[in-house]
XYZ file of C-alpha atoms in Angstrom:
671
model
C 303.927 126.439 194.702
C 301.188 125.831 192.255
C 300.613 128.278 189.822
C 298.056 130.905 190.377
C 295.086 130.586 187.977
C 293.294 133.712 187.170
C 293.771 135.086 190.682
C 292.789 138.662 189.916
C 290.925 141.710 190.960
C 287.344 141.877 189.780
C 287.874 143.345 186.235
C 284.343 143.821 185.361
C 281.046 145.106 186.727
C 277.612 143.678 186.846
C 276.521 144.664 183.476
C 279.600 142.974 181.906
C 278.820 139.909 183.902
C 275.247 140.048 182.623
C 276.342 140.192 179.142
C 278.517 137.166 179.587
C 276.242 135.131 181.742
C 272.524 135.868 181.109
C 270.087 135.273 184.215
C 268.596 131.864 184.603
C 264.804 131.771 183.756
C 262.574 132.126 186.696
C 261.349 128.842 188.382
C 261.560 126.466 191.297
C 265.367 126.849 191.755
C 264.922 130.812 192.079
C 264.371 130.329 195.901
C 267.845 128.815 196.410
C 269.463 131.172 194.049
C 268.305 134.088 196.165
C 269.696 132.449 199.374
C 273.156 132.071 198.088
C 276.059 134.002 199.861
C 277.698 134.999 196.870
C 277.059 136.147 193.242
C 277.580 133.097 191.025
C 278.444 135.319 187.936
C 281.289 137.112 189.931
C 282.448 133.438 190.968
C 282.449 132.219 187.366
C 284.415 135.343 185.996
C 286.838 134.943 188.853
C 287.403 131.294 188.321
C 287.650 131.206 184.520
C 288.063 134.910 183.413
C 286.189 136.500 180.525
C 288.191 135.133 177.727
C 287.448 131.460 178.714
C 283.599 132.329 179.437
C 283.463 134.019 175.753
C 285.083 130.673 174.529
C 282.690 128.361 176.249
C 279.533 130.508 174.961
C 281.025 130.416 171.391
C 281.275 126.658 171.540
C 277.933 125.888 173.255
C 276.165 128.287 170.829
C 277.729 126.729 167.759
C 276.899 123.263 168.733
C 273.322 124.206 169.748
C 272.718 126.067 166.360
C 274.216 123.193 164.214
C 271.717 120.466 162.894
C 274.783 117.943 163.044
C 274.561 118.150 166.833
C 270.816 118.112 167.147
C 269.388 115.823 170.036
C 266.678 113.220 168.851
C 264.780 112.287 172.106
C 263.424 108.958 171.933
C 265.585 107.816 168.925
C 267.845 104.819 169.396
C 270.779 104.997 167.065
C 272.517 101.855 166.006
C 276.134 101.538 167.066
C 277.176 101.878 163.264
C 275.023 105.001 162.757
C 276.348 106.653 166.087
C 279.917 106.027 165.015
C 279.153 107.526 161.658
C 277.474 110.585 163.135
C 280.413 110.880 165.612
C 283.021 111.105 162.866
C 280.956 113.694 161.000
C 280.725 115.625 164.134
C 284.462 115.336 164.569
C 284.953 116.650 161.079
C 282.717 119.461 161.966
C 284.684 120.496 164.938
C 287.745 120.944 162.631
C 285.675 123.298 160.516
C 284.683 125.568 163.050
C 288.289 126.023 164.155
C 287.368 127.418 167.715
C 290.836 128.325 168.489
C 293.847 129.759 166.452
C 297.321 128.836 167.217
C 297.946 132.263 168.487
C 295.203 132.002 170.939
C 296.502 128.615 172.143
C 299.994 130.019 172.467
C 298.945 132.974 174.471
C 296.725 130.832 176.858
C 297.107 127.099 176.581
C 294.368 126.592 179.065
C 291.969 127.410 176.224
C 292.630 124.126 174.512
C 291.733 122.194 177.649
C 288.480 124.192 178.088
C 287.674 123.725 174.416
C 287.981 119.857 174.841
C 285.932 119.995 178.127
C 283.052 121.921 176.456
C 282.798 119.597 173.648
C 282.966 116.565 176.098
C 280.117 117.960 178.170
C 278.036 117.615 174.991
C 279.229 113.986 174.171
C 282.717 112.415 174.934
C 282.777 110.356 171.679
C 283.457 113.125 169.227
C 285.572 115.015 171.675
C 287.785 112.127 172.315
C 287.977 111.203 168.543
C 289.082 114.878 167.763
C 291.483 114.912 170.876
C 292.957 111.325 169.981
C 293.698 112.687 166.333
C 294.982 116.036 167.206
C 296.299 115.795 170.693
C 297.604 112.400 171.008
C 298.391 111.307 167.500
C 299.346 114.671 166.429
C 301.022 115.663 169.648
C 303.229 112.680 169.549
C 304.430 113.380 166.112
C 304.825 117.147 166.832
C 307.321 116.404 169.528
C 309.494 114.119 167.400
C 311.207 116.156 164.849
C 310.833 118.952 162.228
C 310.878 116.491 159.386
C 307.348 115.791 160.026
C 306.151 119.487 159.424
C 304.336 118.389 156.257
C 302.695 115.469 157.953
C 301.301 117.904 160.605
C 299.676 120.021 157.900
C 297.802 116.836 156.716
C 296.679 116.104 160.230
C 295.255 119.410 160.799
C 293.596 119.386 157.365
C 292.201 116.073 158.053
C 293.609 114.747 155.032
C 294.819 111.746 157.067
C 293.178 110.687 160.239
C 295.258 109.288 163.115
C 295.211 107.026 166.165
C 297.836 106.058 168.857
C 298.534 102.293 168.908
C 300.186 101.302 172.127
C 298.072 98.710 173.911
C 297.995 95.050 172.791
C 295.497 92.340 173.234
C 297.718 90.675 175.903
C 299.480 93.682 177.243
C 298.000 97.004 178.285
C 299.348 98.631 181.452
C 302.606 96.654 181.295
C 304.004 98.392 178.240
C 307.428 96.886 178.611
C 305.805 93.661 177.477
C 304.632 95.099 174.200
C 305.608 92.547 171.455
C 304.864 94.068 168.002
C 308.416 94.293 166.174
C 309.922 96.884 163.851
C 313.049 95.414 162.207
C 315.401 97.650 160.156
C 316.232 96.455 156.669
C 319.385 98.262 155.565
C 319.080 97.015 151.986
C 315.847 98.870 151.289
C 316.163 101.425 154.059
C 312.694 100.460 155.621
C 311.455 99.064 158.851
C 309.375 96.003 158.768
C 306.384 95.944 160.995
C 305.136 92.541 162.265
C 302.800 91.147 164.995
C 304.318 87.873 166.104
C 300.801 86.493 166.860
C 297.215 87.235 167.731
C 298.149 88.170 171.212
C 300.367 90.955 169.868
C 297.410 92.522 168.018
C 297.139 96.297 168.752
C 293.789 96.479 170.677
C 291.421 98.983 172.093
C 292.923 101.782 169.901
C 290.428 104.783 169.708
C 289.709 105.948 166.093
C 291.211 102.690 164.757
C 287.961 100.734 164.443
C 286.683 102.344 161.195
C 288.292 105.777 160.486
C 291.896 105.972 161.206
C 294.237 106.044 157.917
C 297.416 106.181 160.036
C 298.610 105.187 163.404
C 301.507 105.884 165.823
C 302.488 102.298 166.391
C 304.661 101.245 169.347
C 306.991 98.360 168.662
C 310.300 96.784 169.593
C 312.950 98.001 167.599
C 315.381 95.547 166.144
C 318.645 96.489 164.264
C 320.274 94.307 161.555
C 322.612 92.879 164.157
C 319.604 91.275 165.848
C 319.693 93.537 168.923
C 316.459 94.771 170.468
C 316.795 98.428 171.116
C 313.568 98.825 173.195
C 310.232 100.285 172.690
C 309.961 103.122 169.849
C 307.041 104.658 167.870
C 306.591 104.603 164.158
C 304.126 106.115 161.753
C 302.303 103.383 159.942
C 299.585 103.904 157.155
C 296.862 101.255 158.022
C 294.147 102.375 155.486
C 294.018 103.836 152.056
C 293.015 107.502 152.404
C 290.423 107.405 149.720
C 288.928 104.075 150.083
C 289.590 103.486 153.690
C 290.398 99.854 152.769
C 293.287 98.285 154.738
C 296.737 98.684 153.388
C 298.684 95.514 152.324
C 299.702 93.276 155.139
C 297.386 95.172 157.487
C 294.298 93.292 159.134
C 292.167 96.091 160.973
C 288.738 96.329 162.320
C 286.457 97.461 165.181
C 286.450 95.366 168.517
C 282.704 95.635 169.057
C 280.158 97.255 171.439
C 281.368 98.707 174.767
C 279.643 99.615 178.084
C 279.813 103.145 176.998
C 281.346 105.578 174.618
C 280.035 103.656 171.594
C 280.414 106.568 169.219
C 284.176 106.101 169.551
C 285.409 103.459 167.252
C 287.925 101.406 169.125
C 289.878 98.907 166.972
C 292.347 96.321 166.390
C 295.199 95.662 164.043
C 297.681 92.953 163.100
C 300.630 93.565 160.822
C 302.356 91.047 158.506
C 305.887 92.371 156.918
C 304.447 95.840 156.516
C 307.282 97.925 155.123
C 307.373 101.687 156.070
C 310.150 104.236 154.989
C 313.023 104.613 157.568
C 311.854 108.380 157.917
C 308.790 106.964 159.736
C 310.408 106.365 162.958
C 309.595 108.851 165.557
C 313.117 109.771 166.780
C 312.092 111.113 170.041
C 314.496 108.722 172.002
C 316.755 107.131 169.220
C 317.355 106.683 165.538
C 318.939 104.300 163.020
C 321.640 105.118 160.639
C 321.373 103.985 156.947
C 323.882 101.344 157.833
C 321.644 100.020 160.652
C 323.619 101.516 163.611
C 321.408 102.555 166.558
C 322.019 105.781 168.415
C 320.253 107.602 171.171
C 320.702 110.865 173.203
C 319.578 108.944 176.238
C 322.328 106.779 177.652
C 320.197 105.261 180.424
C 317.706 102.671 179.141
C 315.238 103.514 181.825
C 315.254 107.236 180.804
C 314.925 106.416 177.202
C 311.974 104.158 177.971
C 310.310 106.900 180.122
C 310.918 109.505 177.304
C 309.324 107.157 174.768
C 306.162 106.911 176.856
C 306.187 110.673 177.629
C 302.974 111.534 175.800
C 301.095 109.358 178.217
C 301.294 111.802 181.017
C 299.241 114.201 178.741
C 296.527 111.462 178.360
C 296.356 111.093 182.192
C 296.155 114.822 182.829
C 293.430 114.925 180.186
C 291.647 111.961 182.035
C 291.880 113.809 185.434
C 290.204 116.948 183.767
C 287.562 114.670 181.951
C 286.582 112.803 184.963
C 286.328 116.183 187.055
C 284.128 117.389 184.153
C 281.812 114.202 184.576
C 281.788 114.879 188.250
C 280.434 118.433 187.633
C 277.823 117.124 185.049
C 276.458 114.483 187.448
C 276.257 117.136 190.205
C 274.593 119.708 188.149
C 271.670 117.182 187.645
C 271.435 115.777 191.003
C 271.767 119.049 192.875
C 269.157 120.863 190.823
C 266.923 118.017 191.100
C 267.285 117.682 194.994
C 266.378 121.354 195.269
C 263.217 121.114 193.299
C 262.180 117.387 194.299
C 259.735 117.480 197.403
C 259.319 114.576 199.546
C 257.888 114.303 203.121
C 258.033 117.182 205.674
C 257.360 118.284 209.070
C 253.690 117.781 208.626
C 251.560 115.778 206.139
C 250.498 118.995 204.372
C 254.122 120.497 203.929
C 256.665 118.549 201.738
C 260.177 119.979 201.712
C 262.926 119.811 198.834
C 265.153 116.786 199.467
C 268.320 118.832 199.582
C 266.931 120.042 203.193
C 267.635 116.449 204.423
C 271.058 116.090 206.049
C 271.477 112.782 204.502
C 271.011 114.165 200.860
C 273.605 117.028 201.776
C 276.131 114.479 203.173
C 275.636 112.294 199.990
C 276.081 115.134 197.514
C 277.742 118.102 198.845
C 281.261 116.631 199.622
C 281.418 115.753 195.921
C 280.711 119.252 195.163
C 283.518 120.383 197.122
C 285.704 117.708 195.295
C 284.638 118.968 191.998
C 285.883 122.420 192.567
C 289.183 121.045 194.260
C 289.811 118.565 191.332
C 288.827 121.146 188.706
C 291.422 123.570 190.040
C 294.052 120.744 190.490
C 293.585 119.522 186.911
C 294.042 122.846 185.407
C 297.071 123.691 187.474
C 298.553 120.260 186.686
C 297.856 120.976 182.874
C 299.891 124.229 183.055
C 302.710 122.356 184.644
C 302.553 119.850 181.745
C 302.747 122.806 179.301
C 305.977 123.879 180.711
C 307.340 120.360 180.560
C 306.120 119.999 176.941
C 307.687 123.284 175.999
C 310.991 121.779 177.305
C 310.472 118.684 175.164
C 309.876 120.773 172.050
C 312.998 122.743 172.608
C 315.105 119.642 173.312
C 316.018 120.563 176.882
C 318.243 118.111 178.545
C 318.653 119.925 181.935
C 318.416 118.112 185.321
C 315.186 120.214 186.027
C 313.680 119.081 182.889
C 314.091 115.463 183.766
C 313.119 116.079 187.409
C 309.891 117.929 186.302
C 309.037 114.866 183.721
C 309.424 112.532 186.882
C 307.292 114.673 189.150
C 304.433 115.271 186.574
C 304.489 111.520 185.877
C 304.203 110.726 189.481
C 301.323 113.323 189.900
C 299.493 112.279 186.840
C 299.780 108.437 187.687
C 297.819 109.300 190.767
C 295.573 112.146 189.846
C 293.983 109.976 187.166
C 292.905 107.325 189.676
C 291.704 109.904 192.261
C 289.723 111.937 189.830
C 288.236 108.895 187.891
C 287.290 107.024 190.866
C 285.695 110.130 192.570
C 283.687 110.860 189.509
C 282.514 107.167 189.119
C 281.367 106.914 192.826
C 279.866 110.406 192.657
C 277.863 109.417 189.328
C 276.526 106.408 191.011
C 275.644 108.184 194.193
C 273.853 111.050 192.005
C 271.919 108.364 190.144
C 270.605 107.080 193.495
C 270.241 110.487 195.077
C 267.618 111.123 192.255
C 265.706 108.041 192.929
C 263.718 106.487 189.928
C 264.186 109.530 187.823
C 267.849 109.058 188.002
C 267.543 105.732 186.426
C 265.781 106.927 183.388
C 268.156 107.055 180.467
C 266.756 110.456 179.197
C 268.090 112.152 182.496
C 271.620 111.155 181.480
C 273.091 109.835 184.634
C 273.509 106.432 183.394
C 275.396 107.799 180.299
C 277.634 109.903 182.392
C 278.417 106.779 184.610
C 279.115 104.620 181.686
C 281.138 107.181 179.750
C 283.323 107.909 182.880
C 283.832 104.238 183.556
C 286.846 103.570 181.161
C 288.616 106.588 182.605
C 289.366 104.137 185.360
C 291.083 101.781 183.077
C 292.709 103.299 179.921
C 296.074 105.015 179.926
C 296.861 102.733 182.663
C 295.009 100.811 185.255
C 294.265 102.982 188.379
C 295.683 100.519 190.897
C 298.718 99.664 188.743
C 299.482 103.541 188.153
C 299.346 104.162 191.850
C 302.450 101.962 192.151
C 304.350 104.512 190.079
C 303.567 107.231 192.204
C 304.534 105.137 195.475
C 307.751 104.335 193.805
C 308.524 107.754 193.169
C 307.921 108.683 196.815
C 309.843 105.678 198.010
C 312.880 106.989 195.917
C 313.297 109.924 198.393
C 313.801 107.518 201.477
C 317.606 107.542 201.248
C 317.649 111.364 201.200
C 315.307 111.376 204.262
C 317.170 108.770 206.105
C 320.348 110.470 205.771
C 318.988 114.058 206.115
C 320.170 115.196 202.709
C 318.264 118.325 201.560
C 316.122 117.811 198.384
C 313.460 119.378 196.351
C 311.309 118.851 193.492
C 310.480 121.376 190.526
C 306.772 121.898 191.514
C 307.620 121.440 195.160
C 305.175 118.596 195.849
C 307.611 116.596 197.927
C 309.491 119.586 199.636
C 307.379 119.128 202.929
C 309.201 115.653 203.249
C 312.276 117.331 204.194
C 310.653 117.947 207.624
C 309.719 114.250 207.751
C 311.398 113.667 211.184
C 309.610 116.649 212.686
C 306.154 116.053 211.051
C 306.113 112.364 212.176
C 305.780 113.521 215.642
C 302.894 115.686 215.017
C 299.500 115.064 216.746
C 295.840 116.235 216.145
C 295.435 119.491 217.935
C 291.816 120.466 217.233
C 289.729 120.840 220.556
C 286.249 121.484 219.031
C 284.322 121.379 215.831
C 285.276 125.097 215.257
C 288.960 124.285 215.221
C 288.220 121.795 212.285
C 286.593 124.371 210.079
C 289.605 125.424 208.061
C 291.330 123.212 205.629
C 294.642 123.735 207.388
C 293.438 121.197 209.741
C 293.047 118.207 207.228
C 296.148 119.531 205.479
C 298.377 118.977 208.489
C 296.887 115.694 209.116
C 297.611 114.663 205.449
C 301.242 115.600 205.720
C 301.538 113.425 208.845
C 299.573 110.529 206.778
C 302.236 110.662 203.845
C 305.042 110.567 206.282
C 303.711 107.918 208.343
C 302.811 105.694 205.337
C 306.046 106.284 203.740
C 307.744 105.045 206.966
C 305.553 101.979 207.156
C 305.919 101.278 203.463
C 309.515 101.576 203.713
C 309.835 99.249 206.799
C 307.441 96.775 205.197
C 309.515 96.485 201.990
C 312.702 96.028 203.890
C 311.138 93.306 205.972
C 310.083 91.592 202.963
C 313.587 91.423 201.454
C 315.128 90.208 204.728
C 312.662 87.363 204.662
C 314.365 86.422 201.465
C 311.825 87.518 199.001
C 313.019 88.710 195.613
C 312.509 92.415 194.773
C 309.529 91.536 192.671
C 307.750 89.500 195.429
C 308.571 92.164 198.146
C 307.066 94.951 196.122
C 304.181 92.991 195.343
C 303.582 92.257 199.065
C 303.709 95.806 199.944
C 300.815 97.367 197.978
C 297.620 96.878 199.876
C 297.505 98.933 203.136
C 301.040 100.261 202.380
C 302.352 101.640 199.006
C 298.694 101.902 197.428
C 297.478 103.881 200.452
C 300.675 106.052 200.398
C 299.997 107.012 196.799
C 296.328 107.883 197.469
C 297.081 110.087 200.548
C 299.908 111.713 198.741
C 297.671 112.833 195.771
C 294.684 113.877 198.132
C 297.444 115.983 200.183
C 298.787 117.505 196.927
C 295.263 118.375 195.462
C 294.374 119.828 198.983
C 297.418 121.783 199.302
C 296.894 123.454 195.964
C 293.338 124.257 196.558
C 293.929 125.361 200.087
C 296.805 127.812 198.881
C 294.271 129.014 196.174
C 291.243 129.712 198.370
C 293.345 131.323 201.022
C 295.122 133.826 198.592
C 294.676 137.391 199.598
C 293.735 138.232 196.131
C 290.530 136.271 196.341
C 287.543 138.773 196.506
C 286.212 139.031 199.978
C 282.817 138.102 198.556
C 283.840 134.781 197.463
C 286.382 133.841 199.986
C 284.011 132.445 202.725
C 282.270 129.910 200.396
C 285.627 128.872 198.779
C 287.180 128.446 202.093
C 284.246 126.163 203.084
C 284.689 124.153 199.918
C 288.169 123.551 200.683
C 287.746 122.547 204.313
C 284.890 120.230 203.212
C 286.911 118.541 200.610
C 289.779 118.032 203.100
C 287.766 116.716 205.931
C 285.638 114.569 203.990
C 288.739 113.045 202.072
C 290.572 112.756 205.448
C 287.552 110.858 207.112
C 288.402 107.821 204.853
C 291.575 107.444 206.626
C 290.436 107.860 210.333
C 291.481 104.090 210.948
C 295.130 104.822 209.936
C 295.254 108.208 211.785
C 294.095 106.151 215.123
C 296.351 103.199 214.234
C 299.479 105.449 213.932
C 298.600 107.663 216.990
C 298.153 110.817 215.154
C 294.599 110.990 216.977
C 293.449 109.300 220.004
C 290.132 109.342 222.014
C 286.727 109.344 220.581
C 286.325 113.075 220.497
C 288.831 113.686 217.633
C 286.777 111.391 215.296
C 283.675 113.048 216.274
C 284.983 116.543 215.612
C 285.912 115.527 212.041
C 282.609 113.973 211.420
C 280.482 116.855 212.863
C 282.618 119.377 211.074
C 281.684 117.662 207.896
C 277.912 117.892 208.576
C 278.359 121.382 209.804
C 279.940 122.516 206.484
C 277.445 120.554 204.471
C 274.675 122.619 206.217
C 276.501 125.866 205.627
C 276.989 125.045 202.014
C 273.330 123.847 201.435
C 271.976 127.344 200.462
C 274.968 127.836 198.264
C 274.835 124.519 196.368
C 272.547 125.476 193.393
C 274.591 128.732 192.735
C 277.861 126.581 193.119
C 276.491 124.402 190.351
C 275.424 127.261 188.306
C 279.017 128.469 188.088
C 279.981 125.391 185.956
C 276.700 123.734 184.580
C 276.536 124.073 180.820
C 273.274 125.286 179.068
C 270.328 123.092 179.115
C 271.152 121.944 175.493
C 274.471 120.696 176.516
C 273.385 119.143 179.947
C 270.621 117.351 178.011
C 268.843 116.187 181.164
C 265.152 117.203 182.040
C 265.711 116.876 185.747
C 268.788 118.952 185.572
C 267.022 122.014 183.728
C 268.263 125.418 184.814
C 264.848 126.673 185.526
C 264.090 123.729 187.923
C 260.898 122.979 185.954
C 261.686 119.402 185.904
C 258.357 118.005 184.935
C 257.724 120.259 182.011
C 258.504 119.231 178.447
């Protein structure tokens, strides 16, 4: 079961809601707010809880009041000035100290919410802050207590860090990393080298201008000439006072990008850079003074996975970041659609464009996706917190290892699902706002461009999906032999009923039968089982045809393993959101609209797989497909009057959203 997030009885009354969440100004959007079937303030308190809302308010208020974060409409900053301002803003975020260590320990979700709130304003300072504290600092924190003093310097910003894994010629293929770290037992140092230009560290966030230290991933060589595999090391790359490169280090900025140009992505090459022996992050292994290598991981694959464990946290963050971009784009497009009037039943009467079925169909399924993915990203973050706690306490149990594999498989698919959904939605929202959506000041272009790299960094989406499908395929022997199995989070437990599920068929006999998310959920379970069977058969046929393992796997991706990974993550997201929205503790005033969102997300996602459902025999005849399509349109119609209020639940204040056509009042043509 997924963890239950803030499912609680209504703990406040309307006066406390009004204190936390002031009314929106009266204006053109008031009409739709009055039509809503639920109280948006009750929904916000239910989803987040008062503590999180207070944190959001504190962050939003601080940013709006601080001249460092002031907007300058019409002013075009050069990239150099933007990067300089981003770094100053990042430093300012440290000064605010929005959360204490105690608060984070008591409710780790607060750190995720803090990152999201800052990102809603601008992802560049947000990511700079997170890369330093979360990725650079988090990797060091999980290594050893001997870095305690180092951690103090990180949090005091005496040093500024980056995470240097990717190289110019190797990104997603981390096994191909070619930077070397050779141990010199005479001096008790590691010597860091870049064999050639193609082995230069590249795309590293914070490295371009500001980082003084890097966690550098390199192939570890012991004095006997043996390569012990990929390990990480703390390497100083710039002087902390002058920011000039350290001896043997060539470091710089990689240039202008499509988006996120406040973040200084950089490159680095190393020539005989010597670092103390103690600078190895001994997460997976260490070297004795005599040069003898030792590791608590006997299996090389396990050691490699542990060395890259911090990547799961990055992918989980990207899942949440993308869901946030989805919410930002929808806040603008839905508010605009409710205020923009075009055409009507008569020449004298124009109606809001949200009243048109096409506009509802274009936007409201993405609204449902925003709610489902937001819940999933937070629940997956809580799963990771449990896993990370095990890392910090050096747990070596089978459950800990299984939990790591499961979270890895989930994050490797949730990042593609969330980032692609946000990217498609940002473009749809841009087009749904017509010419106004194309104006830079309305921010939809910025949201789209800033979301774009989420599809690539921390692993190319299409390649990552292979890791999820490999995880699923690994259960086939258990399934074939009917051996009982389960995973720590239970995401694959339904596969124990594989032989039964594969015989299921679509049972809905009307549109009404499709109006609950249990219908698409059953179809998704069948889809996973069917594609698992077909992928396994395809792989075996390829091998029987004489293809190598590499060729066979490569020939099984399109229409098979790739589709398997996608339907699995969509099924998992839907399962968690279905369980959440159908929980008896959900207030009766909120449950109808939440169930509609769950059903719409499930049916809309499922509709993309109708061809496979027909191909595999789960559905037959033209009626089944029409039931699904008409149910989607009916749910869009039902949610139309709730759309503005649903956006109000997650939209940040006007200063943060920074889009004239997305203003809370709906006065889109007023300055």
